[in-house]
Amino acid sequence: MSECTHDCSTCSANCAGAAQEPVPEGCTHDCSTCTQNCSSREASAADFRKKPHAMSSIKKVIGVVSGKGGVGKSLVTSMLAVELNRLGYHTAILDADITGPSIPKAFGLTQKAQGTEFGLLPVSSKFGIDIMSVNLLLPDESDPVVWRGPIIAGEVEQFWTEVIWKDVDFMFVDMPPGTGDVPLTVFQSIPIDGLIVVTSPQQLVSMIVTKAIKMAQLMDVPILGLVENMSFLQCPDCGKRLSVFGESQIDEVAEKFGLKVLAKLPIDPALARNVDDGQIELYEGEYLGDAVKAIEEML
């Protein structure tokens, strides 16, 4: 190819260079601003999602996220799984909060996850909710997980690809807080069908949850709506609602992004006792009715 002009459009030779599609004129390498259907664009839109275990069957996956820790994300995850389980759906929880796994405690699980020659098996709760969490694999649930980000992200992927999730209608992924490595891994690796964003009334939390919403939008994951936890405390004597953590900001945040407010959960000492006693499945209340309806409509 001594006379090659590097212009493949005028050349009939079947060389390696000709196999490469020429870059469109004026290409900025920013595919989000381009309408050309070139191979570079196809590569940029490649699907990095991992396939679940070959023996798994999962209809819908819902991520439960927050912009920071301590706002009740795991609580909302557990309550949603319980509510839909009561309606006859087979629900499951993938606990992706590797360094702060609280799901097994809420369900009173003490046994360890078992494996077969085919893969890992989730642990079933008293009422049949399938759960996988790092605490179900550690020798002692109080052992700290002192791992770096890539290892934690890899563990989350394993919960998706190596655990056998059988006949699951709704899987809830309890996401780690923030917008770092592990949330990014979940968004990229697991086909999330919708998100529930959990927040609390403080202005600081509302600012941080905005980051979580923007990350979801950036990753093109649909948001089902917002849930505000610790929204108020109802006085047991007079019935008055007390804004313990300040006035709610959730309606303003929801309006700003065109989202629905699915629930405002009160501070409920009875619910807290259920969690502490490992009996979240026995809680009474219909706090998440709108959220449950939004999830049911996904099927």
Tab-separated table of C-alpha atoms in Angstrom, residues 20-150:
chain	number	residue	atom	x	y	z
A	20	GLN	CA	-12.174	1.343	10.056
A	21	GLU	CA	-15.075	3.656	9.405
A	22	PRO	CA	-13.844	7.189	8.699
A	23	VAL	CA	-14.587	9.784	11.327
A	24	PRO	CA	-17.413	12.093	10.162
A	25	GLU	CA	-16.347	15.583	9.148
A	26	GLY	CA	-16.455	17.992	12.054
A	27	CYS	CA	-16.618	15.203	14.668
A	28	THR	CA	-16.159	16.568	18.202
A	29	HIS	CA	-16.126	13.085	19.783
A	30	ASP	CA	-19.087	14.181	21.908
A	31	CYS	CA	-21.784	11.700	20.891
A	32	SER	CA	-24.443	13.460	22.968
A	33	THR	CA	-24.420	16.362	20.475
A	34	CYS	CA	-24.250	14.247	17.318
A	35	THR	CA	-26.875	12.537	15.167
A	36	GLN	CA	-24.466	10.443	13.059
A	37	ASN	CA	-24.965	6.675	13.365
A	38	CYS	CA	-21.280	5.797	13.165
A	39	SER	CA	-19.419	2.936	14.813
A	40	SER	CA	-17.870	5.284	17.369
A	41	ARG	CA	-21.334	6.292	18.506
A	42	GLU	CA	-22.386	2.660	18.811
A	43	ALA	CA	-19.326	1.915	20.923
A	44	SER	CA	-20.038	4.837	23.246
A	45	ALA	CA	-23.537	3.553	23.830
A	46	ALA	CA	-22.378	0.026	24.606
A	47	ASP	CA	-24.370	-1.748	27.275
A	48	PHE	CA	-22.168	-2.530	30.288
A	49	ARG	CA	-24.935	-4.282	32.186
A	50	LYS	CA	-24.199	-7.742	33.518
A	51	LYS	CA	-26.501	-10.685	33.010
A	52	PRO	CA	-27.945	-12.246	36.153
A	53	HIS	CA	-27.222	-15.855	37.012
A	54	ALA	CA	-28.472	-18.194	34.295
A	55	MET	CA	-30.884	-19.804	36.770
A	56	SER	CA	-32.298	-16.478	37.980
A	57	SER	CA	-35.689	-15.071	37.037
A	58	ILE	CA	-36.265	-11.411	37.951
A	59	LYS	CA	-39.080	-9.344	36.497
A	60	LYS	CA	-38.401	-5.833	37.844
A	61	VAL	CA	-35.515	-4.227	39.711
A	62	ILE	CA	-36.070	-1.128	41.851
A	63	GLY	CA	-33.157	0.797	43.326
A	64	VAL	CA	-33.610	2.658	46.618
A	65	VAL	CA	-31.149	5.546	46.848
A	66	SER	CA	-30.265	8.570	48.933
A	67	GLY	CA	-27.753	11.355	48.730
A	68	LYS	CA	-26.318	10.587	52.181
A	69	GLY	CA	-26.479	7.978	54.887
A	70	GLY	CA	-28.775	7.880	57.889
A	71	VAL	CA	-32.012	8.962	56.231
A	72	GLY	CA	-33.765	5.572	56.341
A	73	LYS	CA	-32.978	4.106	52.934
A	74	SER	CA	-32.685	0.548	54.269
A	75	LEU	CA	-35.898	1.012	56.247
A	76	VAL	CA	-37.814	2.077	53.138
A	77	THR	CA	-36.281	-0.806	51.167
A	78	SER	CA	-37.432	-3.294	53.792
A	79	MET	CA	-40.923	-1.817	54.092
A	80	LEU	CA	-41.478	-1.871	50.330
A	81	ALA	CA	-40.395	-5.502	50.108
A	82	VAL	CA	-42.724	-6.378	52.988
A	83	GLU	CA	-45.699	-4.451	51.571
A	84	LEU	CA	-45.476	-6.095	48.145
A	85	ASN	CA	-44.845	-9.496	49.693
A	86	ARG	CA	-48.117	-9.096	51.595
A	87	LEU	CA	-49.886	-8.476	48.291
A	88	GLY	CA	-48.744	-11.850	47.012
A	89	TYR	CA	-45.681	-10.842	45.019
A	90	HIS	CA	-42.382	-12.647	45.465
A	91	THR	CA	-39.947	-9.942	46.556
A	92	ALA	CA	-36.203	-9.946	47.112
A	93	ILE	CA	-33.584	-7.559	48.483
A	94	LEU	CA	-30.045	-7.201	47.156
A	95	ASP	CA	-28.178	-5.332	49.875
A	96	ALA	CA	-25.635	-3.269	47.948
A	97	ASP	CA	-24.707	-1.201	51.002
A	98	ILE	CA	-21.647	-3.359	51.621
A	99	THR	CA	-20.041	-1.265	54.358
A	100	GLY	CA	-23.312	-0.598	56.198
A	101	PRO	CA	-25.448	-3.721	55.776
A	102	SER	CA	-28.509	-3.410	58.008
A	103	ILE	CA	-31.088	-5.442	56.082
A	104	PRO	CA	-30.405	-8.817	57.799
A	105	LYS	CA	-30.799	-7.181	61.228
A	106	ALA	CA	-34.183	-5.700	60.291
A	107	PHE	CA	-35.431	-9.162	59.257
A	108	GLY	CA	-33.864	-10.998	62.176
A	109	LEU	CA	-31.647	-13.149	59.973
A	110	THR	CA	-28.790	-14.925	61.723
A	111	GLN	CA	-28.144	-17.908	59.440
A	112	LYS	CA	-25.471	-17.712	56.757
A	113	ALA	CA	-26.021	-17.873	53.011
A	114	GLN	CA	-25.290	-21.248	51.477
A	115	GLY	CA	-23.943	-22.218	48.088
A	116	THR	CA	-24.319	-25.111	45.692
A	117	GLU	CA	-22.333	-26.224	42.697
A	118	PHE	CA	-24.463	-23.856	40.634
A	119	GLY	CA	-24.181	-20.665	42.697
A	120	LEU	CA	-25.045	-18.835	45.909
A	121	LEU	CA	-28.517	-19.031	47.409
A	122	PRO	CA	-30.203	-16.061	49.098
A	123	VAL	CA	-31.521	-16.410	52.634
A	124	SER	CA	-35.306	-16.349	52.959
A	125	SER	CA	-37.012	-14.336	55.678
A	126	LYS	CA	-39.800	-15.729	57.864
A	127	PHE	CA	-42.388	-14.673	55.289
A	128	GLY	CA	-40.447	-15.666	52.175
A	129	ILE	CA	-38.523	-12.542	51.127
A	130	ASP	CA	-35.193	-13.543	49.542
A	131	ILE	CA	-32.212	-11.554	50.831
A	132	MET	CA	-28.509	-11.391	50.032
A	133	SER	CA	-26.183	-9.216	52.089
A	134	VAL	CA	-22.506	-9.283	52.974
A	135	ASN	CA	-23.524	-9.839	56.607
A	136	LEU	CA	-24.918	-13.200	55.542
A	137	LEU	CA	-21.416	-14.208	54.416
A	138	LEU	CA	-19.203	-12.804	57.185
A	139	PRO	CA	-18.159	-15.038	60.111
A	140	ASP	CA	-19.554	-12.420	62.505
A	141	GLU	CA	-22.087	-9.749	61.573
A	142	SER	CA	-20.111	-7.175	63.575
A	143	ASP	CA	-16.961	-7.706	61.497
A	144	PRO	CA	-16.137	-4.490	59.610
A	145	VAL	CA	-15.851	-4.524	55.841
A	146	VAL	CA	-12.544	-2.729	55.292
A	147	TRP	CA	-12.360	-2.945	51.525
A	148	ARG	CA	-11.465	-0.497	48.808
A	149	GLY	CA	-14.038	0.736	46.297
A	150	PRO	CA	-13.299	-1.649	43.400
